[in-house]
Tab-separated table of C-alpha atoms and ligand atoms in Angstrom:
chain	number	residue	atom	x	y	z
A	120	UNK	CA	-4.128	-6.044	35.408
A	121	UNK	CA	-3.754	-8.195	32.440
A	122	UNK	CA	-0.284	-10.061	31.841
A	123	UNK	CA	1.214	-9.233	28.112
A	124	UNK	CA	0.874	-11.830	25.906
A	125	UNK	CA	3.303	-14.751	25.233
A	126	UNK	CA	4.825	-14.029	22.093
A	127	UNK	CA	8.606	-15.704	22.486
A	128	UNK	CA	9.430	-18.951	23.785
A	129	UNK	CA	12.627	-17.245	25.261
A	130	UNK	CA	12.136	-16.526	29.106
A	131	UNK	CA	12.524	-12.736	29.821
A	132	UNK	CA	12.492	-11.793	26.193
A	133	UNK	CA	10.147	-8.435	26.198
A	134	UNK	CA	8.752	-8.795	22.429
A	135	UNK	CA	5.314	-8.712	23.479
A	136	UNK	CA	6.052	-5.254	25.416
A	137	UNK	CA	8.345	-3.463	23.536
A	138	UNK	CA	7.938	-4.905	19.896
A	139	UNK	CA	12.047	-5.828	20.185
A	140	UNK	CA	13.472	-8.901	19.830
A	141	UNK	CA	16.061	-9.895	22.754
A	142	UNK	CA	18.457	-11.607	19.660
A	143	UNK	CA	18.015	-8.500	17.378
A	144	UNK	CA	16.106	-10.037	14.843
A	145	UNK	CA	14.375	-7.750	12.485
A	146	UNK	CA	11.480	-8.386	11.453
A	147	UNK	CA	10.755	-10.014	14.637
A	148	UNK	CA	9.363	-12.872	13.152
A	149	UNK	CA	12.391	-13.813	11.565
A	150	UNK	CA	13.581	-15.500	15.320
A	151	UNK	CA	13.224	-18.741	15.611
A	152	UNK	CA	11.782	-18.360	19.177
A	153	UNK	CA	9.065	-15.862	17.924
A	154	UNK	CA	5.443	-17.040	17.811
A	155	UNK	CA	6.175	-20.191	20.319
A	156	UNK	CA	4.891	-20.676	23.699
A	157	UNK	CA	7.831	-21.673	26.211
A	158	UNK	CA	9.437	-24.786	26.992
A	159	UNK	CA	8.662	-26.789	29.963
A	160	UNK	CA	11.816	-26.809	31.094
A	161	UNK	CA	12.238	-23.357	30.616
A	162	UNK	CA	9.382	-22.140	32.959
A	163	UNK	CA	10.627	-21.004	36.216
A	164	UNK	CA	10.631	-24.118	38.843
A	165	UNK	CA	9.170	-22.131	41.442
A	166	UNK	CA	5.999	-21.201	39.148
A	167	UNK	CA	2.776	-22.363	40.783
A	168	UNK	CA	1.548	-25.373	38.576
A	169	UNK	CA	-1.294	-24.565	36.520
A	170	UNK	CA	-4.967	-25.001	37.536
A	171	UNK	CA	-6.212	-27.990	35.644
A	172	UNK	CA	-9.462	-25.714	34.444
A	173	UNK	CA	-7.574	-22.743	33.211
A	174	UNK	CA	-7.777	-22.107	29.582
A	175	UNK	CA	-3.886	-22.218	28.278
A	176	UNK	CA	-3.642	-18.440	27.374
A	177	UNK	CA	-3.384	-18.406	23.236
A	178	UNK	CA	-0.386	-17.646	21.228
A	179	UNK	CA	-0.861	-15.784	18.395
A	180	UNK	CA	0.707	-17.733	14.926
A	181	UNK	CA	0.618	-16.049	11.753
A	182	UNK	CA	-1.319	-18.003	9.029
A	183	UNK	CA	-0.166	-15.777	6.079
A	184	UNK	CA	-3.331	-14.785	4.980
A	185	UNK	CA	-4.302	-11.210	4.620
A	186	UNK	CA	-4.526	-9.114	7.556
A	187	UNK	CA	-7.772	-7.896	8.505
A	188	UNK	CA	-8.397	-4.244	10.504
A	189	UNK	CA	-8.232	-6.135	14.013
A	190	UNK	CA	-4.763	-7.655	12.836
A	191	UNK	CA	-3.121	-4.548	11.866
A	192	UNK	CA	-4.037	-2.609	14.775
A	193	UNK	CA	-1.927	-5.464	16.904
A	194	UNK	CA	1.094	-5.417	13.985
A	195	UNK	CA	0.882	-1.565	14.297
A	196	UNK	CA	1.373	-1.554	18.117
A	197	UNK	CA	4.856	-3.653	17.410
A	198	UNK	CA	5.854	-2.217	14.203
A	199	UNK	CA	6.637	1.365	12.820
A	200	UNK	CA	4.589	0.769	9.259
A	201	UNK	CA	4.127	2.670	6.320
A	202	UNK	CA	0.430	2.287	4.874
A	203	UNK	CA	-0.436	2.699	1.030
A	204	UNK	CA	-4.116	2.395	0.006
A	205	UNK	CA	-4.479	0.783	-3.637
A	206	UNK	CA	-7.954	2.686	-4.876
A	207	UNK	CA	-9.455	2.009	-8.070
A	208	UNK	CA	-12.809	1.471	-10.046
A	209	UNK	CA	-13.801	-2.451	-10.575
A	210	UNK	CA	-10.998	-4.474	-12.731
A	211	UNK	CA	-8.727	-1.424	-12.874
A	212	UNK	CA	-5.592	-3.774	-11.717
A	213	UNK	CA	-5.396	-3.268	-8.080
A	214	UNK	CA	-5.016	-6.891	-6.947
A	215	UNK	CA	-2.945	-7.427	-10.029
A	216	UNK	CA	-0.488	-4.895	-9.168
A	217	UNK	CA	0.062	-5.687	-5.788
A	218	UNK	CA	0.527	-9.709	-6.868
A	219	UNK	CA	3.450	-8.207	-9.702
A	220	UNK	CA	5.010	-6.590	-6.550
A	221	UNK	CA	5.048	-9.674	-4.727
A	222	UNK	CA	6.103	-12.068	-7.908
A	223	UNK	CA	8.861	-9.677	-8.470
A	224	UNK	CA	10.527	-9.510	-5.102
A	225	UNK	CA	10.238	-13.526	-5.397
A	226	UNK	CA	13.088	-13.168	-8.077
A	227	UNK	CA	15.434	-10.325	-6.245
A	228	UNK	CA	15.495	-6.939	-5.476
A	229	UNK	CA	13.137	-4.381	-6.978
A	230	UNK	CA	14.976	-1.242	-7.457
A	231	UNK	CA	17.025	-0.673	-4.726
A	232	UNK	CA	14.927	-2.881	-2.194
A	233	UNK	CA	15.494	-6.288	-0.594
A	234	UNK	CA	12.505	-8.099	0.764
A	235	UNK	CA	13.085	-9.310	4.417
A	236	UNK	CA	9.864	-10.867	5.613
A	237	UNK	CA	6.236	-10.912	5.180
A	238	UNK	CA	3.411	-11.922	7.461
A	239	UNK	CA	0.861	-12.191	4.544
A	240	UNK	CA	2.763	-14.585	2.249
A	241	UNK	CA	-0.028	-17.155	1.638
A	242	UNK	CA	-2.165	-14.174	0.997
A	243	UNK	CA	0.457	-12.369	-1.773
A	244	UNK	CA	0.514	-16.259	-2.966
A	245	UNK	CA	-3.175	-16.878	-3.704
A	246	UNK	CA	-3.506	-13.391	-5.546
A	247	UNK	CA	-0.416	-14.336	-7.686
A	248	UNK	CA	-1.668	-17.638	-8.593
A	249	UNK	CA	-4.296	-16.408	-10.586
A	250	UNK	CA	-2.307	-13.948	-12.511
A	251	UNK	CA	-0.071	-17.120	-13.670
A	252	UNK	CA	-0.169	-18.974	-16.705
A	253	UNK	CA	-0.234	-22.331	-14.605
A	254	UNK	CA	-3.447	-21.255	-13.268
A	255	UNK	CA	-4.769	-23.226	-16.262
A	256	UNK	CA	-6.619	-20.309	-17.784
A	257	UNK	CA	-6.030	-19.403	-21.568
A	258	UNK	CA	-4.629	-16.098	-20.640
A	259	UNK	CA	-3.720	-14.364	-17.196
A	260	UNK	CA	-6.411	-13.162	-15.478
A	261	UNK	CA	-7.176	-12.177	-11.610
A	262	UNK	CA	-10.319	-12.682	-9.829
A	263	UNK	CA	-12.542	-9.998	-8.828
A	264	UNK	CA	-11.820	-9.037	-5.356
A	265	UNK	CA	-16.006	-9.426	-4.023
A	266	UNK	CA	-17.598	-6.171	-2.646
A	267	UNK	CA	-18.356	-8.782	0.581
A	268	UNK	CA	-14.775	-9.085	1.040
A	269	UNK	CA	-13.510	-7.289	3.881
A	270	UNK	CA	-10.536	-5.029	3.365
A	271	UNK	CA	-7.052	-7.132	2.896
A	272	UNK	CA	-4.170	-5.612	4.303
A	273	UNK	CA	-0.438	-7.140	2.524
A	274	UNK	CA	2.870	-7.027	4.422
A	275	UNK	CA	6.173	-6.528	3.080
A	276	UNK	CA	9.104	-6.080	5.198
A	277	UNK	CA	12.305	-4.455	3.115
A	278	UNK	CA	15.594	-3.081	3.345
A	279	UNK	CA	17.491	-0.658	0.682
A	280	UNK	CA	20.645	-2.406	-0.093
A	281	UNK	CA	22.392	0.721	0.550
A	282	UNK	CA	21.120	0.520	4.639
A	283	UNK	CA	20.190	-1.648	7.362
A	284	UNK	CA	16.913	0.161	8.273
A	285	UNK	CA	13.917	-2.212	7.791
A	286	UNK	CA	10.867	-0.595	6.629
A	287	UNK	CA	7.468	-2.239	7.136
A	288	UNK	CA	4.976	-1.462	4.070
A	289	UNK	CA	1.187	-2.339	4.582
A	290	UNK	CA	-0.713	-1.857	1.269
A	291	UNK	CA	-4.394	-2.259	1.301
A	292	UNK	CA	-6.497	-3.339	-1.328
A	293	UNK	CA	-10.464	-3.533	-1.415
A	294	UNK	CA	-12.979	-4.400	-4.045
A	295	UNK	CA	-13.252	-1.354	-6.526
A	296	UNK	CA	-17.241	-1.955	-6.346
A	297	UNK	CA	-16.810	-0.415	-2.943
A	298	UNK	CA	-14.928	2.949	-4.321
A	299	UNK	CA	-17.124	2.966	-7.174
A	300	UNK	CA	-20.186	2.979	-4.795
A	301	UNK	CA	-18.635	5.710	-2.573
A	302	UNK	CA	-17.989	7.909	-5.591
A	303	UNK	CA	-21.789	7.568	-6.539
A	304	UNK	CA	-23.343	8.072	-2.978
A	305	UNK	CA	-20.397	9.998	-0.817
A	306	UNK	CA	-22.576	8.912	2.429
A	307	UNK	CA	-20.535	5.592	1.899
A	308	UNK	CA	-17.147	7.204	2.173
A	309	UNK	CA	-16.941	6.907	5.956
A	310	UNK	CA	-16.891	3.049	5.337
A	311	UNK	CA	-14.085	3.192	4.005
A	312	UNK	CA	-11.961	2.843	6.792
A	313	UNK	CA	-8.540	1.642	5.938
A	314	UNK	CA	-8.095	5.273	4.014
A	315	UNK	CA	-7.692	7.071	7.087
A	316	UNK	CA	-4.998	4.953	8.024
A	317	UNK	CA	-3.226	5.487	4.760
A	318	UNK	CA	0.323	7.454	4.424
A	319	UNK	CA	-0.254	7.545	0.766
A	320	UNK	CA	-3.285	7.232	-1.576
A	321	UNK	CA	-2.596	5.452	-4.533
A	322	UNK	CA	-5.230	5.720	-7.159
A	323	UNK	CA	-5.157	3.328	-9.940
A	324	UNK	CA	-5.907	4.640	-13.647
A	325	UNK	CA	-6.588	2.166	-16.388
A	326	UNK	CA	-4.632	3.239	-19.427
A	327	UNK	CA	-6.203	0.550	-21.423
A	328	UNK	CA	-9.884	2.367	-21.030
A	329	UNK	CA	-8.482	5.731	-20.585
A	330	UNK	CA	-6.848	5.685	-24.194
A	331	UNK	CA	-10.222	3.967	-25.832
A	332	UNK	CA	-11.895	6.753	-27.796
A	333	UNK	CA	-15.208	5.108	-27.126
A	334	UNK	CA	-14.810	4.947	-23.175
A	335	UNK	CA	-12.159	8.333	-22.767
A	336	UNK	CA	-14.838	10.673	-21.989
A	337	UNK	CA	-17.076	8.866	-19.077
A	338	UNK	CA	-13.853	7.107	-17.662
A	339	UNK	CA	-11.546	10.344	-17.321
A	340	UNK	CA	-14.867	12.131	-16.035
A	341	UNK	CA	-15.307	9.370	-13.437
A	342	UNK	CA	-11.630	8.647	-12.108
A	343	UNK	CA	-11.313	12.589	-11.093
A	344	UNK	CA	-14.375	12.335	-9.574
A	345	UNK	CA	-13.193	9.576	-7.230
A	346	UNK	CA	-10.245	11.744	-6.214
A	347	UNK	CA	-12.681	14.374	-5.129
A	348	UNK	CA	-15.348	12.245	-3.769
A	349	UNK	CA	-13.017	10.860	-1.472
A	350	UNK	CA	-10.807	13.783	-0.457
A	351	UNK	CA	-13.489	15.879	-0.229
A	352	UNK	CA	-15.480	13.971	1.893
A	353	UNK	CA	-12.620	13.650	4.815
A	354	UNK	CA	-11.598	10.070	3.657
A	355	UNK	CA	-7.966	10.552	4.129
A	356	UNK	CA	-5.845	12.611	6.609
A	357	UNK	CA	-4.581	16.369	5.779
A	358	UNK	CA	-1.107	14.846	5.754
A	359	UNK	CA	-1.847	12.379	3.001
A	360	UNK	CA	0.302	11.926	-0.174
A	361	UNK	CA	-1.813	11.470	-3.398
A	362	UNK	CA	-0.591	9.478	-6.647
A	363	UNK	CA	-2.217	8.444	-9.627
A	364	UNK	CA	-0.530	5.316	-10.911
A	365	UNK	CA	-1.654	4.836	-14.610
A	366	UNK	CA	-1.576	0.944	-15.203
A	367	UNK	CA	-1.712	-1.525	-18.111
A	368	UNK	CA	0.451	0.825	-20.006
A	369	UNK	CA	1.275	-2.447	-22.171
A	370	UNK	CA	-2.249	-2.198	-23.619
A	371	UNK	CA	-1.668	1.864	-24.918
A	372	UNK	CA	2.010	0.051	-26.620
A	373	UNK	CA	0.316	-1.912	-29.507
A	374	UNK	CA	1.798	-0.575	-32.305
A	375	UNK	CA	-1.589	0.075	-34.091
A	376	UNK	CA	-2.520	2.810	-31.755
A	377	UNK	CA	0.790	3.414	-29.722
A	378	UNK	CA	1.310	7.276	-30.916
A	379	UNK	CA	-2.029	7.731	-30.432
A	380	UNK	CA	-2.626	6.278	-27.249
A	381	UNK	CA	0.711	7.908	-25.739
A	382	UNK	CA	-0.830	11.459	-26.587
A	383	UNK	CA	-4.145	10.789	-24.894
A	384	UNK	CA	-2.049	9.710	-21.737
A	385	UNK	CA	0.014	12.574	-21.579
A	386	UNK	CA	-2.361	15.123	-22.090
A	387	UNK	CA	-4.378	13.618	-19.380
A	388	UNK	CA	-1.372	13.736	-16.930
A	389	UNK	CA	-0.679	17.141	-18.134
A	390	UNK	CA	-4.257	18.395	-17.060
A	391	UNK	CA	-4.446	16.454	-13.840
A	392	UNK	CA	-1.081	17.979	-12.812
A	393	UNK	CA	-2.494	21.373	-13.208
A	394	UNK	CA	-5.886	20.972	-11.911
A	395	UNK	CA	-4.540	19.182	-8.478
A	396	UNK	CA	-1.798	21.670	-8.277
A	397	UNK	CA	-4.099	24.483	-8.215
A	398	UNK	CA	-6.104	22.853	-5.622
A	399	UNK	CA	-2.783	22.773	-3.471
A	400	UNK	CA	-2.752	19.000	-3.545
A	401	UNK	CA	0.490	17.212	-3.001
A	402	UNK	CA	0.289	15.111	-6.340
A	403	UNK	CA	2.233	12.527	-8.678
A	404	UNK	CA	1.377	10.948	-11.966
A	405	UNK	CA	3.550	8.048	-12.772
A	406	UNK	CA	3.104	4.267	-15.069
A	407	UNK	CA	3.458	0.691	-14.457
A	408	UNK	CA	2.769	-2.309	-16.149
A	409	UNK	CA	1.695	-4.995	-13.923
A	410	UNK	CA	1.002	-7.777	-16.342
A	411	UNK	CA	2.225	-7.457	-20.027
A	412	UNK	CA	-0.211	-9.436	-21.418
A	413	UNK	CA	-1.240	-7.515	-24.617
A	414	UNK	CA	2.225	-6.449	-25.547
A	415	UNK	CA	4.855	-8.710	-24.402
A	416	UNK	CA	7.842	-6.400	-25.514
A	417	UNK	CA	6.722	-3.619	-22.658
A	418	UNK	CA	7.536	-6.244	-20.380
A	419	UNK	CA	6.810	-4.993	-16.205
A	420	UNK	CA	7.415	-1.618	-15.863
A	421	UNK	CA	7.524	0.910	-12.924
A	422	UNK	CA	7.495	-1.516	-10.142
A	423	UNK	CA	10.871	-0.359	-8.619
A	424	UNK	CA	10.008	3.200	-8.554
A	425	UNK	CA	6.626	2.365	-7.068
A	426	UNK	CA	8.063	0.447	-4.082
A	427	UNK	CA	10.707	3.155	-3.417
A	428	UNK	CA	8.181	6.263	-3.395
A	429	UNK	CA	5.955	3.948	-0.966
A	430	UNK	CA	8.659	3.005	1.296
A	431	UNK	CA	10.393	6.648	1.168
A	432	UNK	CA	11.038	8.018	4.596
A	433	UNK	CA	8.473	11.192	5.108
A	434	UNK	CA	9.839	14.283	4.311
A	435	UNK	CA	10.547	16.156	7.651
A	436	UNK	CA	8.108	19.421	8.696
A	437	UNK	CA	10.104	22.593	7.882
A	438	UNK	CA	11.234	23.966	11.309
A	439	UNK	CA	11.900	27.642	9.877
A	440	UNK	CA	10.581	30.431	11.901
A	441	UNK	CA	8.183	32.496	9.647
A	442	UNK	CA	9.723	35.758	8.994
A	443	UNK	CA	8.238	38.732	11.245
A	444	UNK	CA	7.896	41.906	8.972
A	445	UNK	CA	8.491	45.122	10.810
A	446	UNK	CA	10.159	43.624	14.166
A	447	UNK	CA	11.433	45.812	16.580
A	448	UNK	CA	14.453	43.554	17.334
A	449	UNK	CA	17.504	43.818	15.042
A	450	UNK	CA	17.873	40.019	14.795
A	451	UNK	CA	14.087	39.637	13.495
A	452	UNK	CA	14.948	42.287	10.590
A	453	UNK	CA	18.057	40.201	9.980
A	454	UNK	CA	16.297	37.200	9.566
A	455	UNK	CA	13.306	38.582	7.637
A	456	UNK	CA	16.135	39.792	5.032
A	457	UNK	CA	16.882	36.348	4.618
B	699	LIG	N1	-3.047	-5.694	-20.179
B	699	LIG	C1	-2.987	-5.850	-18.703
B	699	LIG	N2	-4.004	-6.535	-18.127
B	699	LIG	C2	-3.535	-5.970	-16.588
B	699	LIG	C3	-2.622	-5.321	-15.884
B	699	LIG	N3	-3.042	-5.319	-14.912
B	699	LIG	C4	-4.159	-5.642	-14.443
B	699	LIG	N4	-4.463	-6.294	-16.073
B	699	LIG	C5	-5.997	-7.502	-15.780
B	699	LIG	O1	-6.979	-6.727	-15.965
B	699	LIG	C6	-7.973	-7.196	-15.005
B	699	LIG	C7	-8.568	-6.491	-13.514
B	699	LIG	O2	-7.780	-6.849	-12.912
B	699	LIG	P1	-7.517	-6.890	-10.926
B	699	LIG	O3	-6.048	-6.710	-10.870
B	699	LIG	O4	-8.575	-7.956	-10.689
B	699	LIG	O5	-8.456	-5.802	-11.045
B	699	LIG	P2	-8.693	-4.925	-9.503
B	699	LIG	O6	-8.896	-3.270	-9.633
B	699	LIG	O7	-8.225	-5.635	-8.456
B	699	LIG	O8	-10.378	-5.435	-9.521
B	699	LIG	P3	-11.690	-5.608	-8.511
B	699	LIG	O9	-10.871	-6.448	-7.620
B	699	LIG	O10	-12.669	-6.165	-9.339
B	699	LIG	O11	-11.758	-4.121	-7.978
B	699	LIG	C8	-7.555	-8.616	-14.890
B	699	LIG	O12	-8.056	-9.581	-16.089
B	699	LIG	C9	-5.807	-8.390	-14.846
B	699	LIG	O13	-5.409	-9.372	-15.857
B	699	LIG	C10	-1.660	-4.887	-16.941
B	699	LIG	O14	-0.535	-4.144	-16.717
B	699	LIG	N5	-1.568	-5.373	-18.381
B	700	LIG	MG1	-9.191	-6.750	-6.838
């Protein structure tokens, strides 16, 4: 039988097996002993000396880069995670949204969520760097996520400031070209493996494009097609929650077109909600601004509410017994009345 990997330098700590830190650190990465190999003095003296040729067992030290699928599988064995897949056409604003959530947490709590830790700080910082003015661009701009890049998984450990329970949020980001290709050729849907893990599918709607009269017709159709193409071809689990996040709201607030844009967006929201409700899909529609560069007065918008939804505990299944009609027992007849 293989020995459990060494994850902690404290002799006897069971973190590798149970995922729980002996010193009660949560997340376990906060423990000063986590991720280090045992000190020579701490190794039991009766242990036989290592054979010279044997390779020393590797200790996983997090690089801080985004995780890939294999890393996530290992991580999810030690942590209870909530997973959100951010989905959208190229340049819709997926990566910028993720970078904005990270940037806001750097300044303090967002909504009622406190930042506790992250396995992927370097990955966040890289994305955020390009969206900053000091990346020496004339205006903030996030580089395209390449179609050849594997799906990137970001991690956030968060705690509501009213409670003690830490939630581990995993957010997936992938090139919009891959989602666009799957919309056009549904045989590619099965390649989007991150979507099967998602507790929540977040479809990013580019509000700047939707409210552009020249692009509205085509884009509004394509956006709906993307949701149906993925859902109807088994991309998600049955219990997935679906939300639409209209981003770039600042672009719709420019004074010359604000009223017209607001009306287009409200009308599209009403039609989507109606359509998905009648298709029996649990569905929400929300607005964010992740980078208010077109209309500075808009400011960052909706990030706290987004994080709150993404980390909300899943609703418990109903345990109410279905009513028995024409029951022979008195008690069943009484229950049917209620
Ligand atoms: N005005 C405005 N621009 C935004 C906002 N969010 C993103 N952008 C811009 O939209 C462009 C595309 O953003 P990305 O985050 O790279 O989009 P993406 O969906 O990750 O794109 P791919 O990686 O190609 O799939 C960038 O130039 C961003 O600066 C926003 O809230 N407001
Ligand atoms: Mg991207």
